[in-house]
PDB file of C-alpha atoms in Angstrom:
ATOM      1  CA  ASN A  23      70.294 -76.698  40.310  1.00 79.00           C
ATOM      2  CA  MET A  24      72.710 -79.216  38.935  1.00 82.00           C
ATOM      3  CA  GLU A  25      72.236 -83.065  37.649  1.00 92.00           C
ATOM      4  CA  TYR A  26      74.462 -85.351  38.801  1.00 96.00           C
ATOM      5  CA  LEU A  27      74.510 -89.712  38.392  1.00 96.00           C
ATOM      6  CA  TYR A  28      75.177 -89.539  42.130  1.00 96.00           C
ATOM      7  CA  LYS A  29      77.225 -88.174  45.201  1.00 97.00           C
ATOM      8  CA  ASP A  30      79.611 -89.038  48.393  1.00 97.00           C
ATOM      9  CA  GLU A  31      80.197 -87.766  51.395  1.00 97.00           C
ATOM     10  CA  ARG A  32      83.170 -87.129  52.560  1.00 96.00           C
ATOM     11  CA  PRO A  33      85.030 -86.082  55.907  1.00 96.00           C
ATOM     12  CA  TRP A  34      86.319 -83.442  54.176  1.00 98.00           C
ATOM     13  CA  GLY A  35      83.491 -82.072  51.890  1.00 98.00           C
ATOM     14  CA  GLU A  36      81.411 -84.068  49.164  1.00 98.00           C
ATOM     15  CA  TYR A  37      81.485 -84.938  45.484  1.00 98.00           C
ATOM     16  CA  TYR A  38      79.423 -85.061  42.466  1.00 98.00           C
ATOM     17  CA  VAL A  39      80.088 -87.806  39.560  1.00 98.00           C
ATOM     18  CA  LEU A  40      78.337 -85.763  36.302  1.00 97.00           C
ATOM     19  CA  LYS A  41      79.829 -88.742  33.813  1.00 97.00           C
ATOM     20  CA  ASP A  42      81.241 -92.012  34.625  1.00 96.00           C
ATOM     21  CA  GLU A  43      81.945 -93.493  30.246  1.00 96.00           C
ATOM     22  CA  LYS A  44      84.528 -96.424  29.538  1.00 96.00           C
ATOM     23  CA  ASN A  45      87.256 -93.493  28.316  1.00 97.00           C
ATOM     24  CA  PHE A  46      86.529 -90.688  31.251  1.00 98.00           C
ATOM     25  CA  LYS A  47      85.223 -89.647  34.453  1.00 98.00           C
ATOM     26  CA  LEU A  48      83.569 -86.230  35.861  1.00 98.00           C
ATOM     27  CA  LYS A  49      82.983 -85.398  39.201  1.00 98.00           C
ATOM     28  CA  ILE A  50      82.683 -81.720  40.810  1.00 98.00           C
ATOM     29  CA  ILE A  51      84.436 -81.455  44.370  1.00 98.00           C
ATOM     30  CA  LYS A  52      84.041 -79.159  47.242  1.00 98.00           C
ATOM     31  CA  VAL A  53      86.756 -79.280  50.018  1.00 98.00           C
ATOM     32  CA  LYS A  54      85.690 -77.328  53.054  1.00 98.00           C
ATOM     33  CA  PRO A  55      87.503 -74.557  54.833  1.00 98.00           C
ATOM     34  CA  GLY A  56      90.070 -75.999  56.957  1.00 98.00           C
ATOM     35  CA  GLN A  57      90.010 -79.276  55.634  1.00 98.00           C
ATOM     36  CA  ARG A  58      92.603 -81.128  53.479  1.00 97.00           C
ATOM     37  CA  LEU A  59      91.975 -84.252  50.908  1.00 97.00           C
ATOM     38  CA  SER A  60      94.984 -87.170  51.793  1.00 97.00           C
ATOM     39  CA  LEU A  61      98.179 -86.946  50.131  1.00 97.00           C
ATOM     40  CA  GLN A  62      97.390 -89.496  47.270  1.00 98.00           C
ATOM     41  CA  TYR A  63      97.935 -90.556  43.920  1.00 97.00           C
ATOM     42  CA  HIS A  64      96.902 -93.281  41.249  1.00 98.00           C
ATOM     43  CA  GLN A  65      97.715 -96.468  40.104  1.00 98.00           C
ATOM     44  CA  LYS A  66      95.654 -96.164  36.675  1.00 98.00           C
ATOM     45  CA  ARG A  67      93.943 -93.192  35.886  1.00 98.00           C
ATOM     46  CA  SER A  68      95.268 -89.289  35.597  1.00 98.00           C
ATOM     47  CA  GLU A  69      93.560 -86.046  36.522  1.00 98.00           C
ATOM     48  CA  SER A  70      93.368 -82.200  35.114  1.00 98.00           C
ATOM     49  CA  TRP A  71      91.547 -79.940  37.870  1.00 98.00           C
ATOM     50  CA  THR A  72      90.303 -76.999  37.312  1.00 98.00           C
ATOM     51  CA  ILE A  73      89.273 -74.178  40.012  1.00 98.00           C
ATOM     52  CA  VAL A  74      85.193 -72.694  39.398  1.00 98.00           C
ATOM     53  CA  ASP A  75      85.530 -71.485  43.075  1.00 98.00           C
ATOM     54  CA  GLY A  76      87.222 -70.462  46.598  1.00 98.00           C
ATOM     55  CA  SER A  77      90.869 -71.106  46.730  1.00 97.00           C
ATOM     56  CA  GLY A  78      93.702 -73.280  48.331  1.00 98.00           C
ATOM     57  CA  ILE A  79      97.516 -74.889  48.748  1.00 98.00           C
ATOM     58  CA  MET A  80      97.942 -77.392  45.990  1.00 98.00           C
ATOM     59  CA  THR A  81     100.666 -80.101  46.440  1.00 98.00           C
ATOM     60  CA  LEU A  82     101.959 -82.136  43.595  1.00 98.00           C
ATOM     61  CA  GLY A  83     104.475 -84.714  43.823  1.00 97.00           C
ATOM     62  CA  THR A  84     107.784 -82.426  46.043  1.00 95.00           C
ATOM     63  CA  LYS A  85     106.132 -78.882  45.227  1.00 97.00           C
ATOM     64  CA  ASN A  86     103.357 -76.672  46.831  1.00 98.00           C
ATOM     65  CA  PHE A  87     101.384 -73.910  45.897  1.00 98.00           C
ATOM     66  CA  GLU A  88      98.810 -71.518  45.452  1.00 98.00           C
ATOM     67  CA  ILE A  89      95.314 -72.442  43.776  1.00 98.00           C
ATOM     68  CA  ASN A  90      92.436 -70.119  42.301  1.00 98.00           C
ATOM     69  CA  TYR A  91      89.683 -70.048  40.518  1.00 98.00           C
ATOM     70  CA  GLY A  92      90.573 -70.395  36.946  1.00 98.00           C
ATOM     71  CA  ASP A  93      93.592 -72.579  37.246  1.00 98.00           C
ATOM     72  CA  THR A  94      94.493 -75.858  35.917  1.00 98.00           C
ATOM     73  CA  ILE A  95      96.430 -78.488  37.698  1.00 98.00           C
ATOM     74  CA  LYS A  96      97.590 -81.731  34.720  1.00 98.00           C
ATOM     75  CA  ILE A  97      98.178 -84.461  37.827  1.00 98.00           C
ATOM     76  CA  ASP A  98      99.590 -87.699  36.227  1.00 98.00           C
ATOM     77  CA  LYS A  99      99.533 -91.625  37.578  1.00 98.00           C
ATOM     78  CA  LYS A 100     100.813 -91.815  39.979  1.00 98.00           C
ATOM     79  CA  GLU A 101     101.807 -88.569  41.191  1.00 98.00           C
ATOM     80  CA  ASN A 102     101.820 -88.038  44.725  1.00 98.00           C
ATOM     81  CA  HIS A 103      98.723 -84.530  45.304  1.00 98.00           C
ATOM     82  CA  ARG A 104      96.508 -83.286  47.869  1.00 98.00           C
ATOM     83  CA  VAL A 105      94.941 -80.430  47.896  1.00 98.00           C
ATOM     84  CA  THR A 106      94.146 -78.142  50.919  1.00 98.00           C
ATOM     85  CA  ASN A 107      91.367 -75.572  51.635  1.00 98.00           C
ATOM     86  CA  ASN A 108      93.208 -72.643  53.983  1.00 97.00           C
ATOM     87  CA  GLY A 109      90.139 -69.919  52.891  1.00 94.00           C
ATOM     88  CA  ASN A 110      86.642 -69.435  54.634  1.00 95.00           C
ATOM     89  CA  SER A 111      84.693 -70.777  51.935  1.00 97.00           C
ATOM     90  CA  ASP A 112      84.432 -73.977  49.566  1.00 98.00           C
ATOM     91  CA  LEU A 113      87.074 -74.955  47.590  1.00 98.00           C
ATOM     92  CA  ILE A 114      84.496 -76.438  44.113  1.00 98.00           C
ATOM     93  CA  PHE A 115      86.847 -77.900  41.321  1.00 98.00           C
ATOM     94  CA  ILE A 116      86.135 -80.028  38.498  1.00 98.00           C
ATOM     95  CA  GLU A 117      88.037 -83.268  38.386  1.00 98.00           C
ATOM     96  CA  VAL A 118      88.542 -85.128  34.783  1.00 98.00           C
ATOM     97  CA  GLN A 119      89.733 -88.220  35.336  1.00 98.00           C
ATOM     98  CA  THR A 120      91.182 -89.762  31.946  1.00 98.00           C
ATOM     99  CA  GLY A 121      93.307 -93.662  31.978  1.00 98.00           C
ATOM    100  CA  ASP A 122      91.904 -97.564  32.214  1.00 94.00           C
ATOM    101  CA  TYR A 123      90.898 -97.491  35.840  1.00 96.00           C
ATOM    102  CA  PHE A 124      88.472 -94.748  37.978  1.00 96.00           C
ATOM    103  CA  GLY A 125      87.217 -96.755  40.669  1.00 95.00           C
ATOM    104  CA  GLU A 126      87.724 -95.637  44.508  1.00 93.00           C
ATOM    105  CA  ASP A 127      89.869 -97.938  44.744  1.00 95.00           C
ATOM    106  CA  ASP A 128      92.808 -96.756  42.720  1.00 97.00           C
ATOM    107  CA  ILE A 129      93.522 -94.652  45.694  1.00 96.00           C
ATOM    108  CA  ILE A 130      96.815 -94.942  47.275  1.00 96.00           C
ATOM    109  CA  ARG A 131      96.663 -92.861  50.446  1.00 97.00           C
ATOM    110  CA  ILE A 132      99.896 -91.480  51.211  1.00 96.00           C
ATOM    111  CA  GLU A 133      98.827 -89.781  54.408  1.00 96.00           C
ATOM    112  CA  ASP A 134      95.635 -88.779  55.343  1.00 96.00           C
ATOM    113  CA  ASP A 135      94.075 -86.203  58.264  1.00 97.00           C
ATOM    114  CA  TYR A 136      91.563 -88.664  58.930  1.00 97.00           C
ATOM    115  CA  ASN A 137      92.962 -91.970  59.127  1.00 95.00           C
ATOM    116  CA  ARG A 138      92.133 -93.710  56.088  1.00 91.00           C
ATOM    117  CA  LYS A 139      93.879 -96.485  54.438  1.00 80.00           C
TER     118      LYS A 139
END
């Protein structure tokens, strides 16, 4: 059983916050099969994603590429990114956020399947 501070449901899946410190935030993110996150960027944080289960398609800047178990993706501040789970099992990755602010309101959505702002 995984210990976590809190969990949040999203239309595409769910995430668990394991650590929420002054200088970093640590999450586990699960994306359901056939779902994808919004195309988004952040003003105040960069992120590093390590895939621990499943596979998918990563959009980073203008590139699209496959991601699989063991891959790590570095996402810079203000860099557009999105992940799509095109498989038939959950895509799970560990996200480490670094920067000076980690609030969920620092998500600028460019395009979203669920019409969120």
